[in-house]
PDB file of C-alpha atoms in Angstrom:
ATOM      1  CA  MET A   1       5.801  30.108  15.283  1.00 95.00           C
ATOM      2  CA  SER A   2       2.855  29.640  13.105  1.00 98.00           C
ATOM      3  CA  VAL A   3       1.379  26.400  13.705  1.00 99.00           C
ATOM      4  CA  ALA A   4      -0.979  24.452  11.387  1.00 99.00           C
ATOM      5  CA  VAL A   5      -2.800  21.463  12.471  1.00 99.00           C
ATOM      6  CA  PHE A   6      -4.560  18.713  11.043  1.00 99.00           C
ATOM      7  CA  GLY A   7      -6.356  15.697  11.899  1.00 98.00           C
ATOM      8  CA  SER A   8      -9.595  14.677  14.122  1.00 98.00           C
ATOM      9  CA  VAL A   9     -12.382  16.287  16.526  1.00 98.00           C
ATOM     10  CA  VAL A  10     -13.169  14.645  18.318  1.00 98.00           C
ATOM     11  CA  ALA A  11     -16.710  13.812  21.373  1.00 98.00           C
ATOM     12  CA  ASP A  12     -15.116  11.823  23.380  1.00 97.00           C
ATOM     13  CA  THR A  13     -17.105   9.486  26.694  1.00 97.00           C
ATOM     14  CA  ARG A  14     -15.610   7.631  28.989  1.00 97.00           C
ATOM     15  CA  LEU A  15     -17.257   5.182  30.963  1.00 98.00           C
ATOM     16  CA  VAL A  16     -16.585   3.460  35.057  1.00 98.00           C
ATOM     17  CA  THR A  17     -18.091   0.849  36.117  1.00 98.00           C
ATOM     18  CA  GLU A  18     -19.178   0.738  39.589  1.00 97.00           C
ATOM     19  CA  ALA A  19     -17.410  -2.379  39.837  1.00 97.00           C
ATOM     20  CA  PRO A  20     -15.392  -4.553  38.036  1.00 95.00           C
ATOM     21  CA  ALA A  21     -17.083  -5.051  34.707  1.00 95.00           C
ATOM     22  CA  ARG A  22     -18.627  -7.887  34.015  1.00 95.00           C
ATOM     23  CA  LEU A  23     -19.105  -8.375  29.857  1.00 94.00           C
ATOM     24  CA  HIS A  24     -23.261  -9.819  27.897  1.00 96.00           C
ATOM     25  CA  THR A  25     -25.591  -7.570  30.111  1.00 97.00           C
ATOM     26  CA  SER A  26     -25.978  -3.889  31.780  1.00 97.00           C
ATOM     27  CA  ASN A  27     -23.007  -2.748  34.563  1.00 97.00           C
ATOM     28  CA  PRO A  28     -23.721   0.320  36.509  1.00 97.00           C
ATOM     29  CA  ALA A  29     -21.219   3.496  35.858  1.00 98.00           C
ATOM     30  CA  THR A  30     -20.464   6.840  35.664  1.00 98.00           C
ATOM     31  CA  SER A  31     -19.792   8.477  32.713  1.00 98.00           C
ATOM     32  CA  ARG A  32     -18.200  12.360  31.601  1.00 97.00           C
ATOM     33  CA  ALA A  33     -18.009  13.978  28.443  1.00 96.00           C
ATOM     34  CA  ALA A  34     -15.363  16.073  27.211  1.00 97.00           C
ATOM     35  CA  ALA A  35     -13.856  17.173  24.010  1.00 98.00           C
ATOM     36  CA  GLY A  36     -10.688  14.863  22.252  1.00 97.00           C
ATOM     37  CA  GLY A  37      -9.332  14.476  19.408  1.00 97.00           C
ATOM     38  CA  VAL A  38      -4.643  14.555  18.631  1.00 97.00           C
ATOM     39  CA  ALA A  39      -5.651  17.126  16.496  1.00 98.00           C
ATOM     40  CA  ARG A  40      -8.236  19.323  18.708  1.00 98.00           C
ATOM     41  CA  ASN A  41      -6.030  18.277  21.618  1.00 98.00           C
ATOM     42  CA  VAL A  42      -3.078  19.537  20.328  1.00 98.00           C
ATOM     43  CA  ALA A  43      -4.225  22.611  18.256  1.00 98.00           C
ATOM     44  CA  THR A  44      -5.850  23.822  21.960  1.00 98.00           C
ATOM     45  CA  ALA A  45      -2.320  23.275  24.543  1.00 98.00           C
ATOM     46  CA  LEU A  46      -0.163  25.216  21.779  1.00 98.00           C
ATOM     47  CA  ALA A  47      -3.217  27.790  21.548  1.00 98.00           C
ATOM     48  CA  ARG A  48      -2.622  28.622  24.591  1.00 96.00           C
ATOM     49  CA  LEU A  49       0.917  29.457  25.151  1.00 97.00           C
ATOM     50  CA  GLY A  50       0.367  32.022  23.160  1.00 97.00           C
ATOM     51  CA  LEU A  51       1.298  30.166  19.327  1.00 98.00           C
ATOM     52  CA  PRO A  52      -1.363  31.129  16.143  1.00 98.00           C
ATOM     53  CA  VAL A  53      -2.712  27.803  15.001  1.00 99.00           C
ATOM     54  CA  ARG A  54      -4.741  26.482  12.100  1.00 98.00           C
ATOM     55  CA  LEU A  55      -7.601  23.605  12.252  1.00 99.00           C
ATOM     56  CA  SER A  56      -7.840  21.207   9.619  1.00 99.00           C
ATOM     57  CA  SER A  57     -10.307  18.736  10.564  1.00 99.00           C
ATOM     58  CA  ARG A  58     -13.793  18.288   9.529  1.00 98.00           C
ATOM     59  CA  VAL A  59     -17.223  17.422  12.220  1.00 98.00           C
ATOM     60  CA  GLY A  60     -20.623  16.879  11.590  1.00 98.00           C
ATOM     61  CA  GLU A  61     -23.780  19.305  11.342  1.00 97.00           C
ATOM     62  CA  ASP A  62     -25.653  17.876  14.474  1.00 97.00           C
ATOM     63  CA  ALA A  63     -24.922  19.678  18.517  1.00 97.00           C
ATOM     64  CA  GLU A  64     -21.601  17.898  18.920  1.00 97.00           C
ATOM     65  CA  GLY A  65     -19.585  19.330  15.999  1.00 98.00           C
ATOM     66  CA  ARG A  66     -21.379  22.862  17.183  1.00 98.00           C
ATOM     67  CA  ALA A  67     -19.920  22.308  20.720  1.00 98.00           C
ATOM     68  CA  LEU A  68     -16.421  21.499  19.866  1.00 98.00           C
ATOM     69  CA  LEU A  69     -15.591  25.108  17.019  1.00 98.00           C
ATOM     70  CA  GLU A  70     -17.325  27.321  19.349  1.00 98.00           C
ATOM     71  CA  GLY A  71     -14.472  25.247  22.699  1.00 98.00           C
ATOM     72  CA  LEU A  72     -11.909  25.791  19.311  1.00 98.00           C
ATOM     73  CA  ARG A  73     -13.024  29.487  19.304  1.00 98.00           C
ATOM     74  CA  ALA A  74     -12.145  30.232  22.781  1.00 98.00           C
ATOM     75  CA  ALA A  75      -9.380  28.392  22.867  1.00 97.00           C
ATOM     76  CA  GLY A  76      -8.264  31.195  20.317  1.00 98.00           C
ATOM     77  CA  VAL A  77      -7.906  27.897  17.738  1.00 98.00           C
ATOM     78  CA  ASP A  78      -8.349  29.573  14.130  1.00 98.00           C
ATOM     79  CA  THR A  79     -11.047  26.473  12.765  1.00 98.00           C
ATOM     80  CA  ASP A  80     -12.082  27.901   9.199  1.00 97.00           C
ATOM     81  CA  GLY A  81     -10.467  25.167   8.142  1.00 98.00           C
ATOM     82  CA  ILE A  82     -12.507  22.663   9.382  1.00 98.00           C
ATOM     83  CA  GLY A  83     -15.703  21.339   7.241  1.00 98.00           C
ATOM     84  CA  ARG A  84     -19.029  19.852   8.278  1.00 97.00           C
ATOM     85  CA  SER A  85     -20.115  16.979   6.386  1.00 98.00           C
ATOM     86  CA  ALA A  86     -24.130  16.756   5.959  1.00 95.00           C
ATOM     87  CA  THR A  87     -23.857  12.956   5.486  1.00 96.00           C
ATOM     88  CA  GLN A  88     -21.564  11.609   8.764  1.00 98.00           C
ATOM     89  CA  SER A  89     -21.583  12.900  12.055  1.00 98.00           C
ATOM     90  CA  THR A  90     -19.339  13.741  13.779  1.00 98.00           C
ATOM     91  CA  ALA A  91     -16.254  12.085  15.305  1.00 98.00           C
ATOM     92  CA  ARG A  92     -16.769  10.004  18.043  1.00 98.00           C
ATOM     93  CA  TYR A  93     -14.369   7.912  20.720  1.00 95.00           C
ATOM     94  CA  TRP A  94     -15.960   6.449  23.738  1.00 96.00           C
ATOM     95  CA  ALA A  95     -13.942   4.617  26.418  1.00 95.00           C
ATOM     96  CA  VAL A  96     -15.975   1.803  29.089  1.00 97.00           C
ATOM     97  CA  LEU A  97     -12.886   1.674  32.471  1.00 96.00           C
ATOM     98  CA  GLU A  98     -12.985  -0.355  34.811  1.00 95.00           C
ATOM     99  CA  PRO A  99     -13.090   1.346  37.777  1.00 95.00           C
ATOM    100  CA  SER A 100      -8.914   0.035  38.343  1.00 92.00           C
ATOM    101  CA  GLY A 101      -8.692   2.187  35.221  1.00 90.00           C
ATOM    102  CA  GLU A 102      -8.321  -0.034  32.864  1.00 91.00           C
ATOM    103  CA  LEU A 103      -9.314  -0.219  29.230  1.00 91.00           C
ATOM    104  CA  VAL A 104     -12.986  -2.707  29.442  1.00 93.00           C
ATOM    105  CA  ILE A 105     -12.938  -1.183  25.584  1.00 93.00           C
ATOM    106  CA  GLY A 106     -12.807   1.412  23.665  1.00 91.00           C
ATOM    107  CA  LEU A 107     -15.412   1.910  20.579  1.00 94.00           C
ATOM    108  CA  ALA A 108     -14.561   4.569  17.301  1.00 93.00           C
ATOM    109  CA  ASP A 109     -16.449   6.300  15.293  1.00 96.00           C
ATOM    110  CA  MET A 110     -14.274   8.178  13.084  1.00 96.00           C
ATOM    111  CA  ALA A 111     -15.592   8.157   9.857  1.00 97.00           C
ATOM    112  CA  VAL A 112     -16.368  10.839   8.903  1.00 98.00           C
ATOM    113  CA  LEU A 113     -12.554  11.895   9.127  1.00 98.00           C
ATOM    114  CA  GLU A 114     -12.724   9.947   6.048  1.00 96.00           C
ATOM    115  CA  GLU A 115     -14.250  12.471   3.697  1.00 97.00           C
ATOM    116  CA  HIS A 116     -11.541  14.909   4.705  1.00 98.00           C
ATOM    117  CA  GLY A 117      -9.727  14.096   1.345  1.00 97.00           C
ATOM    118  CA  PRO A 118      -6.757  16.906  -0.093  1.00 96.00           C
ATOM    119  CA  ALA A 119      -9.065  19.101  -1.541  1.00 96.00           C
ATOM    120  CA  GLU A 120      -9.716  19.778   1.668  1.00 97.00           C
ATOM    121  CA  VAL A 121      -6.063  20.134   3.238  1.00 97.00           C
ATOM    122  CA  ALA A 122      -5.505  22.526   0.657  1.00 95.00           C
ATOM    123  CA  PRO A 123      -6.910  25.632   1.625  1.00 95.00           C
ATOM    124  CA  VAL A 124      -5.018  25.144   4.485  1.00 96.00           C
ATOM    125  CA  ALA A 125      -2.181  23.506   3.282  1.00 96.00           C
ATOM    126  CA  ALA A 126      -1.089  26.715   1.191  1.00 95.00           C
ATOM    127  CA  ARG A 127      -1.382  29.138   4.100  1.00 95.00           C
ATOM    128  CA  ARG A 128       1.734  29.059   5.247  1.00 95.00           C
ATOM    129  CA  ALA A 129       2.682  28.317   9.271  1.00 97.00           C
ATOM    130  CA  ASP A 130       6.363  27.405  11.211  1.00 98.00           C
ATOM    131  CA  ALA A 131       5.086  24.074  11.432  1.00 99.00           C
ATOM    132  CA  TRP A 132       3.013  21.448  10.483  1.00 99.00           C
ATOM    133  CA  PHE A 133       0.818  18.574  12.858  1.00 99.00           C
ATOM    134  CA  LEU A 134      -0.793  15.294  11.166  1.00 98.00           C
ATOM    135  CA  ASP A 135      -2.387  13.318  13.258  1.00 98.00           C
ATOM    136  CA  CYS A 136      -2.787   9.587  11.655  1.00 98.00           C
ATOM    137  CA  ASN A 137      -6.548   9.479  11.743  1.00 96.00           C
ATOM    138  CA  LEU A 138      -6.890  11.406   8.070  1.00 98.00           C
ATOM    139  CA  PRO A 139      -6.968   9.619   5.346  1.00 97.00           C
ATOM    140  CA  ALA A 140      -3.683   7.656   4.055  1.00 97.00           C
ATOM    141  CA  THR A 141      -4.427   9.667   0.716  1.00 97.00           C
ATOM    142  CA  THR A 142      -4.522  13.305   2.914  1.00 98.00           C
ATOM    143  CA  LEU A 143      -1.693  12.490   4.938  1.00 98.00           C
ATOM    144  CA  ALA A 144       0.256  11.578   1.646  1.00 97.00           C
ATOM    145  CA  LEU A 145      -0.547  15.251   0.121  1.00 96.00           C
ATOM    146  CA  LEU A 146       0.763  17.055   3.416  1.00 97.00           C
ATOM    147  CA  LEU A 147       4.480  15.038   3.235  1.00 97.00           C
ATOM    148  CA  ASP A 148       4.747  16.118   0.131  1.00 95.00           C
ATOM    149  CA  HIS A 149       3.418  18.989  -0.298  1.00 95.00           C
ATOM    150  CA  PRO A 150       5.811  21.796  -1.992  1.00 93.00           C
ATOM    151  CA  ALA A 151       4.434  24.770   0.857  1.00 91.00           C
ATOM    152  CA  ARG A 152       5.391  21.986   3.437  1.00 95.00           C
ATOM    153  CA  PRO A 153       7.193  23.823   6.357  1.00 97.00           C
ATOM    154  CA  ALA A 154      11.103  22.442   7.920  1.00 96.00           C
ATOM    155  CA  LEU A 155       8.946  21.440  11.009  1.00 98.00           C
ATOM    156  CA  VAL A 156       6.848  18.654  10.632  1.00 98.00           C
ATOM    157  CA  ALA A 157       5.129  16.183  13.187  1.00 99.00           C
ATOM    158  CA  ALA A 158       2.850  13.358  13.479  1.00 99.00           C
ATOM    159  CA  ASP A 159       1.547  10.961  16.109  1.00 98.00           C
ATOM    160  CA  THR A 160       0.749   7.919  14.970  1.00 97.00           C
ATOM    161  CA  VAL A 161      -3.227   7.107  16.867  1.00 94.00           C
ATOM    162  CA  SER A 162      -2.858   2.993  17.053  1.00 93.00           C
ATOM    163  CA  ALA A 163      -1.042   0.820  15.149  1.00 93.00           C
ATOM    164  CA  ALA A 164      -3.578  -0.363  12.557  1.00 94.00           C
ATOM    165  CA  LYS A 165      -2.733   3.953  11.780  1.00 96.00           C
ATOM    166  CA  ALA A 166      -0.137   4.012  11.799  1.00 97.00           C
ATOM    167  CA  MET A 167       0.988   2.004   8.864  1.00 98.00           C
ATOM    168  CA  ARG A 168      -0.383   4.864   6.708  1.00 98.00           C
ATOM    169  CA  LEU A 169       3.027   6.467   7.383  1.00 98.00           C
ATOM    170  CA  ALA A 170       4.711   3.423   6.234  1.00 97.00           C
ATOM    171  CA  ASP A 171       6.081   4.985   2.549  1.00 96.00           C
ATOM    172  CA  HIS A 172       6.853   8.624   4.539  1.00 97.00           C
ATOM    173  CA  LEU A 173       8.576   8.371   7.241  1.00 98.00           C
ATOM    174  CA  ALA A 174      11.929   9.728   6.052  1.00 97.00           C
ATOM    175  CA  ARG A 175       9.640  13.139   5.020  1.00 97.00           C
ATOM    176  CA  LEU A 176       8.730  13.756   9.376  1.00 98.00           C
ATOM    177  CA  ASP A 177      11.417  14.875  12.149  1.00 98.00           C
ATOM    178  CA  LEU A 178       9.026  14.092  14.685  1.00 98.00           C
ATOM    179  CA  LEU A 179       7.135  11.649  16.082  1.00 98.00           C
ATOM    180  CA  PHE A 180       5.501  10.367  18.557  1.00 98.00           C
ATOM    181  CA  THR A 181       4.288   7.267  19.389  1.00 96.00           C
ATOM    182  CA  ASN A 182       4.286   4.096  21.524  1.00 93.00           C
ATOM    183  CA  ALA A 183       5.983   0.237  21.631  1.00 93.00           C
ATOM    184  CA  ALA A 184       2.347  -0.547  19.904  1.00 93.00           C
ATOM    185  CA  GLU A 185       2.224   2.146  16.681  1.00 96.00           C
ATOM    186  CA  ALA A 186       5.716   2.116  16.663  1.00 97.00           C
ATOM    187  CA  ALA A 187       6.319  -1.790  16.178  1.00 97.00           C
ATOM    188  CA  ALA A 188       3.145  -2.366  13.369  1.00 97.00           C
ATOM    189  CA  LEU A 189       5.787   0.244  11.722  1.00 98.00           C
ATOM    190  CA  VAL A 190       9.429  -0.902  12.243  1.00 98.00           C
ATOM    191  CA  GLY A 191       9.000  -5.157  14.071  1.00 97.00           C
ATOM    192  CA  PRO A 192       8.387  -6.200  18.050  1.00 96.00           C
ATOM    193  CA  GLY A 193      11.276  -4.646  20.557  1.00 96.00           C
ATOM    194  CA  ALA A 194      12.371  -3.234  23.310  1.00 94.00           C
ATOM    195  CA  PRO A 195      11.681   0.853  22.486  1.00 93.00           C
ATOM    196  CA  ALA A 196      14.743   1.975  22.487  1.00 94.00           C
ATOM    197  CA  GLU A 197      15.713  -0.107  19.588  1.00 96.00           C
ATOM    198  CA  LEU A 198      12.486   0.532  17.727  1.00 97.00           C
ATOM    199  CA  ALA A 199      13.226   4.116  18.372  1.00 96.00           C
ATOM    200  CA  ARG A 200      16.911   3.481  16.993  1.00 97.00           C
ATOM    201  CA  ARG A 201      15.145   2.177  13.875  1.00 98.00           C
ATOM    202  CA  LEU A 202      12.441   4.954  12.456  1.00 98.00           C
ATOM    203  CA  VAL A 203      15.305   7.017  12.970  1.00 98.00           C
ATOM    204  CA  ALA A 204      17.322   4.681  11.146  1.00 98.00           C
ATOM    205  CA  LYS A 205      14.226   5.108   8.002  1.00 97.00           C
ATOM    206  CA  GLY A 206      14.849   8.607   8.195  1.00 98.00           C
ATOM    207  CA  VAL A 207      12.034   9.981  11.069  1.00 98.00           C
ATOM    208  CA  GLY A 208      14.077  13.319  12.227  1.00 98.00           C
ATOM    209  CA  GLY A 209      12.941  12.454  16.057  1.00 98.00           C
ATOM    210  CA  VAL A 210      11.288  10.598  17.895  1.00 97.00           C
ATOM    211  CA  VAL A 211       9.237  10.454  21.064  1.00 96.00           C
ATOM    212  CA  LEU A 212       7.425   7.307  22.006  1.00 95.00           C
ATOM    213  CA  GLY A 213       6.083   6.577  24.719  1.00 84.00           C
ATOM    214  CA  GLN A 214       5.591   3.705  27.108  1.00 65.00           C
ATOM    215  CA  GLY A 215       2.878   4.323  29.997  1.00 58.00           C
ATOM    216  CA  ALA A 216       3.802   5.369  33.542  1.00 50.00           C
ATOM    217  CA  ALA A 217       7.106   3.939  33.184  1.00 52.00           C
ATOM    218  CA  GLY A 218       7.976   7.735  30.367  1.00 54.00           C
ATOM    219  CA  LEU A 219       9.086   7.987  27.392  1.00 54.00           C
ATOM    220  CA  ALA A 220      12.428   6.560  25.182  1.00 53.00           C
TER     221      ALA A 220
END
């Protein structure tokens, strides 16, 4: 089973304060850098399972982009569909956490992905695959092209990413065979409700199946 994955490749930095965070001043913290991005994580996991995987994304002409590409290739992911931006840096995400693990603030610089338009995904979309996975970090026009693409495979899955970006799928729910989301992101699409009810509403809108994460409570 071959898979084409479309979406984000991100340089993640996690900072954990040594004591409860105090705003408007410096806080001692420890930091850890890692490769991230929804699409990158999915592509890497599938490649490690032995599946042929192609990834369509965009990075900057910088050290972070080069390191991410090297990591993907080492994991066995086909990176021919990853473009290089001469004007934007590689996508970055910074998470500041309390010692308890609670998020204080998250900061995302995803501007490079706005350059990954319909023309940029076309070469990977034109090649045969048994399944596609999309994440909503891509521009709405790109997602629309993929979801209505004449060569789309029998299985198309997507991840909503955030409540705001989930709305990029609002007019295309019936084109999804599987949707990965959480309660806040699902509510952005179908209104507030209990997790099981949110999943039912998404299916009623045409989604083939829903995996709704509830944090420590598991899946709905």
